[in-house]
CSV table of C-alpha atoms and ligand atoms in Angstrom, one decimal:
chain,number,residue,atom,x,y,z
H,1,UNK,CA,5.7,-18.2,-26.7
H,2,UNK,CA,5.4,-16.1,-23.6
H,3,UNK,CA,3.5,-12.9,-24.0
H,4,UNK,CA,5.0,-9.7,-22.1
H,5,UNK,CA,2.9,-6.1,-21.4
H,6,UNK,CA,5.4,-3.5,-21.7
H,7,UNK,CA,4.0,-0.5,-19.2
H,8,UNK,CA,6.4,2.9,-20.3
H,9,UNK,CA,5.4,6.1,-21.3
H,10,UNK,CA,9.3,6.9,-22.4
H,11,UNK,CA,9.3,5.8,-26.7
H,12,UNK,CA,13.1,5.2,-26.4
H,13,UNK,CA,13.0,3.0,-23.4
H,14,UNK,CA,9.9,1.4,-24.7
H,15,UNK,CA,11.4,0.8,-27.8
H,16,UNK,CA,14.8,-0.6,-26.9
H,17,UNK,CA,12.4,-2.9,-24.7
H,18,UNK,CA,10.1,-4.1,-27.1
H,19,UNK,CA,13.0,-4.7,-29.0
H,20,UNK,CA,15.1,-6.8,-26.9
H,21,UNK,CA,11.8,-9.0,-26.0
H,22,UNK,CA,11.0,-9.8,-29.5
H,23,UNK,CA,14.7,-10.4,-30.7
H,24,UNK,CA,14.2,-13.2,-27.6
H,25,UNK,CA,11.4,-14.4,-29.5
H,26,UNK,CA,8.7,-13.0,-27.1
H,27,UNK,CA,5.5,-11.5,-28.2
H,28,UNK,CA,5.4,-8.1,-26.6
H,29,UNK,CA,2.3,-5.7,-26.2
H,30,UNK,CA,3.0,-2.2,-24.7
H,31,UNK,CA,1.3,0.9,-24.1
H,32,UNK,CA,2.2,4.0,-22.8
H,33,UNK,CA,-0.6,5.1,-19.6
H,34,UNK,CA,-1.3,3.1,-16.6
H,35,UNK,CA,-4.6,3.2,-16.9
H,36,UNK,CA,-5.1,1.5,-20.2
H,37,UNK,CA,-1.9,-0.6,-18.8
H,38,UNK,CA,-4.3,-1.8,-15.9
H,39,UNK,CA,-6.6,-3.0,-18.6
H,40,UNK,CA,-4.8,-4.3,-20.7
H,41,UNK,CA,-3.4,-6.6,-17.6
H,42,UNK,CA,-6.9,-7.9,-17.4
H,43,UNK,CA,-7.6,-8.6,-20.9
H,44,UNK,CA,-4.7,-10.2,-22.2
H,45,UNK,CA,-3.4,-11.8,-18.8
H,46,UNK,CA,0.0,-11.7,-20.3
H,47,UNK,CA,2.8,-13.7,-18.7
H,48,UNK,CA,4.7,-10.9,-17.3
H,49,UNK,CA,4.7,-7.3,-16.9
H,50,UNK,CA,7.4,-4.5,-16.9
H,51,UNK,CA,6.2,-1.7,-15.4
H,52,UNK,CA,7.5,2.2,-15.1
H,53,UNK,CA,7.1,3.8,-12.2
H,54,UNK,CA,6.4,7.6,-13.3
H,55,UNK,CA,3.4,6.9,-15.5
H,56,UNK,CA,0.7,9.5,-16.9
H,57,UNK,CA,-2.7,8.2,-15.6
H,58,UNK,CA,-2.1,5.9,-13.5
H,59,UNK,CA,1.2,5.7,-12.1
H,60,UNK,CA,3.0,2.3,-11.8
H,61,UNK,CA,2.7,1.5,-8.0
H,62,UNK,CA,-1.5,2.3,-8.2
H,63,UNK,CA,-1.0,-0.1,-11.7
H,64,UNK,CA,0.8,-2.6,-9.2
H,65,UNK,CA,-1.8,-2.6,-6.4
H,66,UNK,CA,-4.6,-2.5,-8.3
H,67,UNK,CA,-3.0,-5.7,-10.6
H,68,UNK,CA,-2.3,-7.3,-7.2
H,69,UNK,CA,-5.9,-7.5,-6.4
H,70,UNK,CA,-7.4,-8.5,-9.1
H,71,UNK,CA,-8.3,-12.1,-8.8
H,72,UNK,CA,-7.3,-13.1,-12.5
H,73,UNK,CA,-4.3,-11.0,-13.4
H,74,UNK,CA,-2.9,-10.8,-9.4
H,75,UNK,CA,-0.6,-13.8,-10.2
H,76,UNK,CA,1.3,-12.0,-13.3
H,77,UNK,CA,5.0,-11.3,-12.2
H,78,UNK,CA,5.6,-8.2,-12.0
H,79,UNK,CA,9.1,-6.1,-13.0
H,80,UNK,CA,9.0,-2.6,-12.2
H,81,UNK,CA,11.1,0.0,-14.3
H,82,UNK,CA,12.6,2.8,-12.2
H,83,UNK,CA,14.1,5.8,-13.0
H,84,UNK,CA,15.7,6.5,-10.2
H,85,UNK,CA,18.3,4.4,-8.5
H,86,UNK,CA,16.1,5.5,-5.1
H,87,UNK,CA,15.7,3.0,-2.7
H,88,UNK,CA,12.2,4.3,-2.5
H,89,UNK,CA,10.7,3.4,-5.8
H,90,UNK,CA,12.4,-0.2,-5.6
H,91,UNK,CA,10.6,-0.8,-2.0
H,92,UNK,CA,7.4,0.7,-2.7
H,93,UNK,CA,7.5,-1.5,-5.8
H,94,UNK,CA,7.9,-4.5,-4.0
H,95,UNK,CA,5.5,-3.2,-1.3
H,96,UNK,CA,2.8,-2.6,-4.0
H,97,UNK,CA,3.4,-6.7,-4.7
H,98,UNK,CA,6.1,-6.3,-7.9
H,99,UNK,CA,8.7,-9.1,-7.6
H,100,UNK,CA,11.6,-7.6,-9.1
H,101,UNK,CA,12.7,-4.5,-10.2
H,102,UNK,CA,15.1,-3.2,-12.7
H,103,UNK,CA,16.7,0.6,-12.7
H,104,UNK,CA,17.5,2.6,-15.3
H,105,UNK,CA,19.4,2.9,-17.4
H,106,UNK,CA,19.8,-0.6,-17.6
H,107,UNK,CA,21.3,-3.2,-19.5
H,108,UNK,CA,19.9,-5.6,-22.5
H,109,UNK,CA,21.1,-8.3,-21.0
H,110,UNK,CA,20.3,-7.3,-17.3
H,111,UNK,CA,16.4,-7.2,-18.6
H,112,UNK,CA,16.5,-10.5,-20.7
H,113,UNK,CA,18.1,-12.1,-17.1
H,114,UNK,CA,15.4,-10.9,-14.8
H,115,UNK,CA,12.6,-11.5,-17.5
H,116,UNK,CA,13.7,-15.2,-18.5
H,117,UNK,CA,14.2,-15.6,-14.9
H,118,UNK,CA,11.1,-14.7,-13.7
H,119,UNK,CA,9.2,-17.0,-16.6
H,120,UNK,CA,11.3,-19.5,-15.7
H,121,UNK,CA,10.1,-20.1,-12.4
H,122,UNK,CA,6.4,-19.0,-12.7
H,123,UNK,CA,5.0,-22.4,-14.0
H,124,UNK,CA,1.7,-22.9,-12.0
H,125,UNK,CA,0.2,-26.4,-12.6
H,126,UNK,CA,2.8,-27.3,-15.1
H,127,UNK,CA,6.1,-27.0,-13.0
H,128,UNK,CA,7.2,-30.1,-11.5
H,129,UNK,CA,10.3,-31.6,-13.5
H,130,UNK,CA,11.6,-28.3,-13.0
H,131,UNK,CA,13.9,-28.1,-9.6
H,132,UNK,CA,13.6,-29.2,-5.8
H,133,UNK,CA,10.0,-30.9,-6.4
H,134,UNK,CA,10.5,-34.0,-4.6
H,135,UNK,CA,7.2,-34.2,-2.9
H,136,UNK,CA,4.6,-31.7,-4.4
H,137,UNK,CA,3.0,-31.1,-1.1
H,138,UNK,CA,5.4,-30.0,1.7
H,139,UNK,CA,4.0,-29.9,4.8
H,140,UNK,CA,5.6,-28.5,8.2
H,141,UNK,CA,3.3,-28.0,11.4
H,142,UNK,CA,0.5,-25.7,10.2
H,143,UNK,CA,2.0,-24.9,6.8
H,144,UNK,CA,0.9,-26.4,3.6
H,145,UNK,CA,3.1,-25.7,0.6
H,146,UNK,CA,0.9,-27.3,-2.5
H,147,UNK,CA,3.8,-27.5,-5.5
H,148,UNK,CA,0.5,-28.5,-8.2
H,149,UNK,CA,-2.2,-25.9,-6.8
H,150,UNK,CA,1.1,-23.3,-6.5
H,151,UNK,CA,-0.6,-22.3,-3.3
H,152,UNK,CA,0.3,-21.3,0.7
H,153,UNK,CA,-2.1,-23.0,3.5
H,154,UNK,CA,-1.8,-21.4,6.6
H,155,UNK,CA,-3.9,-23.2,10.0
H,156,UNK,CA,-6.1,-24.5,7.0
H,157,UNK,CA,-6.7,-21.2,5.2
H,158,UNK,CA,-5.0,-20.5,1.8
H,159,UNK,CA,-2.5,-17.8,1.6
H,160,UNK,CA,-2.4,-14.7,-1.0
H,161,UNK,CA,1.0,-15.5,-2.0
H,162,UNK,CA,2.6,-13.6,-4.9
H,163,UNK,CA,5.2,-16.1,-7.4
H,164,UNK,CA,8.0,-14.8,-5.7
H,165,UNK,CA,6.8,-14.9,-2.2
H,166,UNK,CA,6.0,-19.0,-3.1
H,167,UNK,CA,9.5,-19.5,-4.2
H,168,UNK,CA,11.0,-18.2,-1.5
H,169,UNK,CA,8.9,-20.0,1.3
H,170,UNK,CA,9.3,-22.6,-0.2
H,171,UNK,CA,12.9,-22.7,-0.5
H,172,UNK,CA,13.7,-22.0,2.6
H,173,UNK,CA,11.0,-24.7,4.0
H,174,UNK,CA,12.2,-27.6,1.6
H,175,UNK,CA,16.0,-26.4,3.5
H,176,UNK,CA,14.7,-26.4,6.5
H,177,UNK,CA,17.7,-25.6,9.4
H,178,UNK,CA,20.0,-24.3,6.8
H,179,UNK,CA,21.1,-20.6,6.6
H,180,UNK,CA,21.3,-18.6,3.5
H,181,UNK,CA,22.3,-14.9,3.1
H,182,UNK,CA,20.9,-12.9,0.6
H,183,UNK,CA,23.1,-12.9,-2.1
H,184,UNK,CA,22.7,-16.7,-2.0
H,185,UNK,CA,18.5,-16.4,-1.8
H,186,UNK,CA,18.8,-13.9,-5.0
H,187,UNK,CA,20.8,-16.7,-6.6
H,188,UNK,CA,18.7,-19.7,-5.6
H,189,UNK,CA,15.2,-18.0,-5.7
H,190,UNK,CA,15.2,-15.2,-8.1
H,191,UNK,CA,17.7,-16.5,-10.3
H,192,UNK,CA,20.5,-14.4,-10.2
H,193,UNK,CA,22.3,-12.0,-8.4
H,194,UNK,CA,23.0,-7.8,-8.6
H,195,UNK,CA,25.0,-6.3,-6.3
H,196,UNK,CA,22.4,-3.9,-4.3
H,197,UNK,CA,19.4,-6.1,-4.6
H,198,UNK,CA,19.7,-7.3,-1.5
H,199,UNK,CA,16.8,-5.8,0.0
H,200,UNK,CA,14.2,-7.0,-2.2
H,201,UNK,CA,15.0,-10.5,0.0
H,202,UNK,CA,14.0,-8.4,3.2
H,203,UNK,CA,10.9,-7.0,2.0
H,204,UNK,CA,9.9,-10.3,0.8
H,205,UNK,CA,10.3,-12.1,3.9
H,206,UNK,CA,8.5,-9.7,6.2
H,207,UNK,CA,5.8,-9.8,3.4
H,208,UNK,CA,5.7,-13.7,3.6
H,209,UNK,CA,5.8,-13.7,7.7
H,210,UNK,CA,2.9,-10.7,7.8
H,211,UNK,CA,0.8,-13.8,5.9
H,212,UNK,CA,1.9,-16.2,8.5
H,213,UNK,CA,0.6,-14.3,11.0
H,214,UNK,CA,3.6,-13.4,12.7
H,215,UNK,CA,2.0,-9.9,13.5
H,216,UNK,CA,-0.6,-11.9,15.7
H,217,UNK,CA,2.6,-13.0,17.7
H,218,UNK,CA,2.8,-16.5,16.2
H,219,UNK,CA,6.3,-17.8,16.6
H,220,UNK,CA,8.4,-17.0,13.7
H,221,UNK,CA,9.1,-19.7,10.7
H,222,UNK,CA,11.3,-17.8,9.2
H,223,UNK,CA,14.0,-17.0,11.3
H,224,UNK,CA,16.6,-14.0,10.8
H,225,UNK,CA,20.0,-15.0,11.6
H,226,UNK,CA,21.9,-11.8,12.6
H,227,UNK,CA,24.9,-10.5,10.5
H,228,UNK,CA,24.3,-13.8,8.5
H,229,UNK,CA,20.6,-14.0,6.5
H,230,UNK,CA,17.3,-16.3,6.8
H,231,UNK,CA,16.3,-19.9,8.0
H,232,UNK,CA,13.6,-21.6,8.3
H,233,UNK,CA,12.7,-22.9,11.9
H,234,UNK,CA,14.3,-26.1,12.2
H,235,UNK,CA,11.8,-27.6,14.6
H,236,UNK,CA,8.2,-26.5,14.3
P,1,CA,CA1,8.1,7.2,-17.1
């Protein structure tokens, strides 16, 4: 049973959470500060996180760093709760290292979709049967993708990638030449599309390209294909 930290200082909203989780059959933990949200993170390392923004304490994004760095709870997926349809919160969410986002108000279902989603693909160690695992070690010029160690090498170093940030590399690498558009990365990586989410795929790439180095002006492997979406370099 997957265990989810509920981070919301609104009772209503946490309660129409909570309850939706545990009708699912998750076990869900909640408080209502950051800071005690922070530390809870750590000492329960639960499998995911939904997060408000607009916290007392702590607020969300600080919650988000700090989680991000930690070398124990930084792998957690991370859902941020905004309360504002602002393009800001979203992005400064997925800036702070959250991999999705939902705004409110918000659906039961649309929660249970990007929760079960999330859990669904963050299986480190225990994923392969799952999808597109033909080889667990895909390897392309200086890139290292290890499927069983759920880790990035870069020129020999390892990577800080975040679950999403893995997906996606390694999606695009294991379809290597082939162009997607965002609605059809949403689909494929995250597990479903929104209409308006469309820029979480941007912030993600130039996250994942930032830890390839591309700011050093190393040639890019992920390509942007104007008017279109993403590739990965065909010949590296
Ligand atoms: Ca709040």
């Amino acid at each position: 049973m997957s265990k989810i930290l509920v981070i919301e200082d609104e009772k209503n909203i946490l309660e129409l959470v909570s309850f939706n989780l545990e009708r699912e059959g998750f076990q869900v933990i909640s408080t209502m500060d950051g800071t005690s949200g922070l530390e809870m993170a750590r000492e329960e390392l639960p499998d995911l996180i939904i997060l408000d923004v607009m916290l007392p304490g702590m607020n969300g994004l600080e919650v988000c760093r700090e989680l991000h760095q930690d070398p124990a709870a930084g792998n957690i997926p991370v859902v941020i709760l905004s309360a504002r349809a602002e393009e800001l919160d979203k992005v400064l969410g997925l800036e702070m290292g959250a991999d999705d986002y939902i705004v409110k108000p918000f659906s039961p279902r649309e929660l249970l979709a990007r929760v079960k989603a999330r859990l669904r693909r963050y299986s480190p160690g225990e994923s392969p049967g799952e999808k597109n695992t033909p080889g667990k070690k895909l390897k392309i010029g200086q890139l290292e993708i290890d499927d069983d160690k759920y880790a990035v090498f870069y020129k020999g170093i390892r990577q800080d990638f975040t679950p999403i940030e893995f997906e996606l590399l390694r999606f695009l690498a294991q379809n290597r030449g082939k162009v997607y558009t965002r609605e059809q990365l949403l689909e494929q990586v995250w597990g479903y599309y929104y209409p308006g989410d469309s820029r979480t795929v941007d912030v993600h790439v130039r996250h994942i390209r930032q830890k390839l180095g591309s700011e050093t002006g190393v040639t890019e492997l992920i390509e942007t294909v104007r008017g279109v979406g993403y590739r990965f370099k065909e010949d590296s």
